[in-house]
PDB file of C-alpha atoms in Angstrom:
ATOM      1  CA  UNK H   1      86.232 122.476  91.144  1.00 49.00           C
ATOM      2  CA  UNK H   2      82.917 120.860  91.432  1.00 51.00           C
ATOM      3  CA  UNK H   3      81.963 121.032  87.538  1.00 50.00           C
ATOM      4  CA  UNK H   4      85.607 119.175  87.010  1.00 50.00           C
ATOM      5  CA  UNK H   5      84.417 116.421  89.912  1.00 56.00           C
ATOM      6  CA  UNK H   6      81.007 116.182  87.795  1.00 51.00           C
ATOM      7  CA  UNK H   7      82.622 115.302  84.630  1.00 57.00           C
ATOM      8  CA  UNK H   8      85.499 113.016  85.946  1.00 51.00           C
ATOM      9  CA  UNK H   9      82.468 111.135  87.751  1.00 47.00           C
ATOM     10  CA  UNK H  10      80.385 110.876  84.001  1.00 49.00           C
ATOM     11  CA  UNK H  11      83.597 110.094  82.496  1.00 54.00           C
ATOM     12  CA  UNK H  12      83.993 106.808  84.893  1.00 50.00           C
ATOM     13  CA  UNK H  13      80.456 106.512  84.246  1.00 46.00           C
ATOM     14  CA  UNK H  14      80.442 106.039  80.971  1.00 47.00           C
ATOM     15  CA  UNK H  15      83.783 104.087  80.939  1.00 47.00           C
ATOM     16  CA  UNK H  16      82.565 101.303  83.492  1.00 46.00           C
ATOM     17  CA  UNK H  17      79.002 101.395  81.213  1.00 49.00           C
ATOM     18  CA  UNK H  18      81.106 100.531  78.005  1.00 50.00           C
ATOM     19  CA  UNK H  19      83.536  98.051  79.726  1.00 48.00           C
ATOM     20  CA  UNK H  20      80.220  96.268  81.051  1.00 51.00           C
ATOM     21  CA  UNK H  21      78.261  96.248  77.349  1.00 49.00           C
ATOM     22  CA  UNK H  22      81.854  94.900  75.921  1.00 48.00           C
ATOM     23  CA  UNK H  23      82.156  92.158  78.904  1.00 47.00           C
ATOM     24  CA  UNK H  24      78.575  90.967  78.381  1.00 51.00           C
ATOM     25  CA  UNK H  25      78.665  90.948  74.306  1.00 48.00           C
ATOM     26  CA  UNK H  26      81.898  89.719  74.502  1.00 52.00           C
ATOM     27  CA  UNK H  27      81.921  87.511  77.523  1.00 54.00           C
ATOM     28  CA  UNK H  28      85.004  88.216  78.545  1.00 55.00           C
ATOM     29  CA  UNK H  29      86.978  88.842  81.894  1.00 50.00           C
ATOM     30  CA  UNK H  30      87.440  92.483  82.491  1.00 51.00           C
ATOM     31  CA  UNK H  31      91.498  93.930  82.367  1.00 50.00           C
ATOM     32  CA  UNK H  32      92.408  94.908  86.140  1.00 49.00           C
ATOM     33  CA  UNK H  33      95.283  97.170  86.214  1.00 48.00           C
ATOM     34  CA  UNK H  34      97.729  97.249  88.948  1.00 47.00           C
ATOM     35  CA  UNK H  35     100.812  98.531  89.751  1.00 47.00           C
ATOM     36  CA  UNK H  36     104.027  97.402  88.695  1.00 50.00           C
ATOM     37  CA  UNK H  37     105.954  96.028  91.539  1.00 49.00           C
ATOM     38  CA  UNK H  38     105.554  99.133  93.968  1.00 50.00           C
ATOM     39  CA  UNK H  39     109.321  98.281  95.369  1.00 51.00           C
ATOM     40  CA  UNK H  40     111.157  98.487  92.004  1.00 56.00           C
ATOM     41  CA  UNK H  41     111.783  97.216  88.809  1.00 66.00           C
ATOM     42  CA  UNK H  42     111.216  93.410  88.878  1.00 73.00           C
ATOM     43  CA  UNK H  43     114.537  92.050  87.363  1.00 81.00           C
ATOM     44  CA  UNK H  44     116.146  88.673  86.686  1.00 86.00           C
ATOM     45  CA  UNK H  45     118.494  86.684  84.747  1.00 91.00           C
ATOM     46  CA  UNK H  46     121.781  88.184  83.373  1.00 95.00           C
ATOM     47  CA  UNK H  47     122.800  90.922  80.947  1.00 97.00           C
ATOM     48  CA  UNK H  48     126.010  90.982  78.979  1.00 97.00           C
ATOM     49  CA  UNK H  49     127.847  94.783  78.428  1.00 97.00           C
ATOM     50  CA  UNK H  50     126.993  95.844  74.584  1.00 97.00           C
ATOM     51  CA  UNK H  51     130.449  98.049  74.807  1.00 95.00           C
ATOM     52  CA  UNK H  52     133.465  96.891  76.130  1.00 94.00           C
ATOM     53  CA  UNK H  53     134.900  98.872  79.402  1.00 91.00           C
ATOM     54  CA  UNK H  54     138.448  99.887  80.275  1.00 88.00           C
ATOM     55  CA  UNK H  55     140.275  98.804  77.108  1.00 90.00           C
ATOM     56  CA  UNK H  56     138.985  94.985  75.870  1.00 94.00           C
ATOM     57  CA  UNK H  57     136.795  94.527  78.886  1.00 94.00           C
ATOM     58  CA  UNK H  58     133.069  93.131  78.524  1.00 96.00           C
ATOM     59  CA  UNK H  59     131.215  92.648  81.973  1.00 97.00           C
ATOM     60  CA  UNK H  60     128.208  90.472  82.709  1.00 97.00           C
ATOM     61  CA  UNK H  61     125.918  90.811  85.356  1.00 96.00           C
ATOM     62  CA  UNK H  62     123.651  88.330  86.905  1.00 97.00           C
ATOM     63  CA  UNK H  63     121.061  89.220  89.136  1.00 94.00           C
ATOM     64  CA  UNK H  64     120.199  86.496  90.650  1.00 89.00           C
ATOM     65  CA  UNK H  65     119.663  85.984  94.998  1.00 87.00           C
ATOM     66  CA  UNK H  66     123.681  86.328  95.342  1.00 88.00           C
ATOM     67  CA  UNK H  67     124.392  88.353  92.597  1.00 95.00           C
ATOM     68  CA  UNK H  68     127.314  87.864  90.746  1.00 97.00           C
ATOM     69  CA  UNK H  69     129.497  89.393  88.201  1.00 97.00           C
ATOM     70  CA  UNK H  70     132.052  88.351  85.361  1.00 97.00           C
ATOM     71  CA  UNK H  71     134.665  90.220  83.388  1.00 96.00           C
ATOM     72  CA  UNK H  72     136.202  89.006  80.244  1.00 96.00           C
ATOM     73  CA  UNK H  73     138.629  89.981  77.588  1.00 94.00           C
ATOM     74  CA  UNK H  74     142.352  90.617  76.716  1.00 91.00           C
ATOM     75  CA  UNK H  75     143.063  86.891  78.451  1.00 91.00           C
ATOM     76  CA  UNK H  76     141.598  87.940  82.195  1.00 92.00           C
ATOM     77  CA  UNK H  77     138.765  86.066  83.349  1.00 95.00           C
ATOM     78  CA  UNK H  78     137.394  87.525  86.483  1.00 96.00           C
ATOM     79  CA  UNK H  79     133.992  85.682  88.329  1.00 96.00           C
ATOM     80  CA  UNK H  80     133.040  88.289  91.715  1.00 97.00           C
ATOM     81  CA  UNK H  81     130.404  88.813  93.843  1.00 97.00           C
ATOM     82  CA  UNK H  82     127.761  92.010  93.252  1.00 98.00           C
ATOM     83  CA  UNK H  83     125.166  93.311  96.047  1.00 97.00           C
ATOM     84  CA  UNK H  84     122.303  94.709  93.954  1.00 96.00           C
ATOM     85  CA  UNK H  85     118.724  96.673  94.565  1.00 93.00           C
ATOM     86  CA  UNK H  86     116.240  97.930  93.048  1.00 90.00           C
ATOM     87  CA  UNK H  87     114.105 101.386  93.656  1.00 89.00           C
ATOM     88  CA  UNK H  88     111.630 102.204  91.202  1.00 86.00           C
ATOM     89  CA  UNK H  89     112.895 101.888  88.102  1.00 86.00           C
ATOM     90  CA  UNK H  90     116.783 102.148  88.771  1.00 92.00           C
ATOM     91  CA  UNK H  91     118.643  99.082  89.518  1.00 94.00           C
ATOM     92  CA  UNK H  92     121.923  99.723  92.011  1.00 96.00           C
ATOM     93  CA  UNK H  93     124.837  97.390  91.861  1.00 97.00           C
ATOM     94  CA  UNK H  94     127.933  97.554  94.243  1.00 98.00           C
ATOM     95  CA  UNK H  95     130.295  95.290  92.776  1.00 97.00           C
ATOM     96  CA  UNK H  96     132.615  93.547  95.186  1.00 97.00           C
ATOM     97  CA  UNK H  97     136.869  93.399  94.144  1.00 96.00           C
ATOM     98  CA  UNK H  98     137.549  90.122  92.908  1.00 95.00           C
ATOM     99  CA  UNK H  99     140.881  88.610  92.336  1.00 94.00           C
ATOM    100  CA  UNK H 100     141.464  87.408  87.904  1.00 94.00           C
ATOM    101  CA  UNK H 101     144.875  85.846  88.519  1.00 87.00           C
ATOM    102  CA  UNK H 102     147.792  86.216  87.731  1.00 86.00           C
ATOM    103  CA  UNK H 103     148.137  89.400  90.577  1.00 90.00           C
ATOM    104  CA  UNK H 104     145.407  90.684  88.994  1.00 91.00           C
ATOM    105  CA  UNK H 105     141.742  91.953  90.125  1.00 94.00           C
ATOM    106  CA  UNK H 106     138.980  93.898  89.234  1.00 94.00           C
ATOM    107  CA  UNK H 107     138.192  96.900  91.435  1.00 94.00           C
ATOM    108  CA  UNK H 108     135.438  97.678  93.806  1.00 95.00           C
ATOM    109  CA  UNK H 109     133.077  99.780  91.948  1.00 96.00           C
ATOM    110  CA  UNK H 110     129.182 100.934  91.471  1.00 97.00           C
ATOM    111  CA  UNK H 111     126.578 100.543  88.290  1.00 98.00           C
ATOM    112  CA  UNK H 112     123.523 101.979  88.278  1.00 97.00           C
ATOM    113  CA  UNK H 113     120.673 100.992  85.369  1.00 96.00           C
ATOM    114  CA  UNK H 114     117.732 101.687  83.987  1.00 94.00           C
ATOM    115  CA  UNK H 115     115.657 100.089  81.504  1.00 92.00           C
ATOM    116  CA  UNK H 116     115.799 101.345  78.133  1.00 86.00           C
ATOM    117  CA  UNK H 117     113.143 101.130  75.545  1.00 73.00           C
ATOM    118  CA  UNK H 118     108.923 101.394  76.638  1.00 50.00           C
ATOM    119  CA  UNK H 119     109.358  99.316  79.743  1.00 48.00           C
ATOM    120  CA  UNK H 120     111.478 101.947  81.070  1.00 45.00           C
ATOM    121  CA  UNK H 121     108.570 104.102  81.002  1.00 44.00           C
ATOM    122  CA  UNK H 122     106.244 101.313  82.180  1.00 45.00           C
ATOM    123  CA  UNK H 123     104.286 102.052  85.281  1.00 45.00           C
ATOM    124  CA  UNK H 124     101.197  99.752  84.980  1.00 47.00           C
ATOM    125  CA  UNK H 125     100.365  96.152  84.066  1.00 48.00           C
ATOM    126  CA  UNK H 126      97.462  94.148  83.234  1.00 51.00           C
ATOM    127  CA  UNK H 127      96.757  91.299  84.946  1.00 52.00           C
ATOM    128  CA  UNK H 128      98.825  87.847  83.742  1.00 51.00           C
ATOM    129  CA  UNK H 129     101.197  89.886  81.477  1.00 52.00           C
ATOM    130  CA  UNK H 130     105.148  89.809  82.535  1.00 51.00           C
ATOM    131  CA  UNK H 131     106.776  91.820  80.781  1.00 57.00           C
ATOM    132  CA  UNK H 132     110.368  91.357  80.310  1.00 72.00           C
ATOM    133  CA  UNK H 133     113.066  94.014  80.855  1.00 85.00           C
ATOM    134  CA  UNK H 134     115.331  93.110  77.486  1.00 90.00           C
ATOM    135  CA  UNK H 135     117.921  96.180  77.897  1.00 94.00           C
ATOM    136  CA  UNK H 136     119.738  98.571  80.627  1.00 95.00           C
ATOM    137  CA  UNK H 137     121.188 101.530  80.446  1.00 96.00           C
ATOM    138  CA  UNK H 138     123.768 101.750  83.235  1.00 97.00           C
ATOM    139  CA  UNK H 139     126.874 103.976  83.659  1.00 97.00           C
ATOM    140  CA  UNK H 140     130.242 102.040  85.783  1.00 97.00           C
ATOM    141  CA  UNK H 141     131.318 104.291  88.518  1.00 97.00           C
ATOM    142  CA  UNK H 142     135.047 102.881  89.028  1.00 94.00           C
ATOM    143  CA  UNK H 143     136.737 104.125  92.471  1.00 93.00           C
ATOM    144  CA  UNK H 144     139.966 104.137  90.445  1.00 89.00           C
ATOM    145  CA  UNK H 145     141.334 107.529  91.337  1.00 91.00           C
ATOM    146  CA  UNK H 146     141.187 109.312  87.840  1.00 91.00           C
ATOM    147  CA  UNK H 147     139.276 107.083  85.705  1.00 91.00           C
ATOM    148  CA  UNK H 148     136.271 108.654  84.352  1.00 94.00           C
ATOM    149  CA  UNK H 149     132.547 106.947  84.806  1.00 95.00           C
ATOM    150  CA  UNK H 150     131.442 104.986  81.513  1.00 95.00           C
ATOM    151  CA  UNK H 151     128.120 104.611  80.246  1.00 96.00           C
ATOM    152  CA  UNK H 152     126.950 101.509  78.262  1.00 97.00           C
ATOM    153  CA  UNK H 153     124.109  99.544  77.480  1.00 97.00           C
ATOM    154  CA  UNK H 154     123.413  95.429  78.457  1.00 97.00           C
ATOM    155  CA  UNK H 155     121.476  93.467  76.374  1.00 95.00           C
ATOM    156  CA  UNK H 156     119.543  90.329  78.161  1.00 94.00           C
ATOM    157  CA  UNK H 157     121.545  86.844  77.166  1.00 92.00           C
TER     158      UNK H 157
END
């Protein structure tokens, strides 16, 4: 144990000694690292359903301080309220039932995402860089007795 302590110690060492040389030849800031909002995935704007769901369905979702939610296709045009979190790198949505017209509505139901592609696997930062999550990977947990989950991907629009 203490011959591993000695060489992680002359490992930092040596790393802070190069960083220095580079700063001072270069004269350049130094990169800080930090982590990557420590109470979840930092998410905004609104993604748009890649698939359709249900039949001619596409859903949006818009995460914005109310959170809200639209469902188009085969003539219905449904606009509903969403509550939505975040914990680590999963986003939860509970989507409120919202009335389309015409004696229709869309049904109370769950997503849950993830971000797919290396910011999904993102745990660190530098400094002045904000990344962008640009797609999800959810799955649509209907409360429809019978009807099956769905998996899907949103794309950023």
């Amino acid at each position: 144990m203490k011959g591993f302590n000695l060489k992680l110690l002359f490992s930092a060492v040596i790393l802070v000694a190069g960083f220095g040389s580079a700063i001072q030849a270069q004269d350049i800031a130094p990169l800080v690292m930090v982590p990557d909002h420590p109470g979840g995935v930092s998410v905004n704007g609104c993604f748009r359903s890649n698939e359709t769901l249900f039949g001619p369905y596409r859903v949006t979702f818009c995460f914005d301080r109310r959170g809200t939610f639209q469902v188009r296709g085969g003539g219905t045009r449904c606009d509903g309220r969403m509550d939505w979190h975040t914990s680590g790198r999963d986003i939860f949505m509970d989507l409120h039932r919202t009335s389309c017209g015409r004696r229709q509505a869309w049904e109370a139901a769950s997503v849950d995402c993830r971000p797919l592609g290396f910011l999904g696997n993102l745990g660190r930062v530098i400094v002045g860089d904000t990344p962008r999550i640009r797609t999800l990977r959810c799955t649509y947990h209907p409360t429809v007795p019978g009807v099956s989950r769905r998996n899907f991907t949103a794309t950023r629009i």
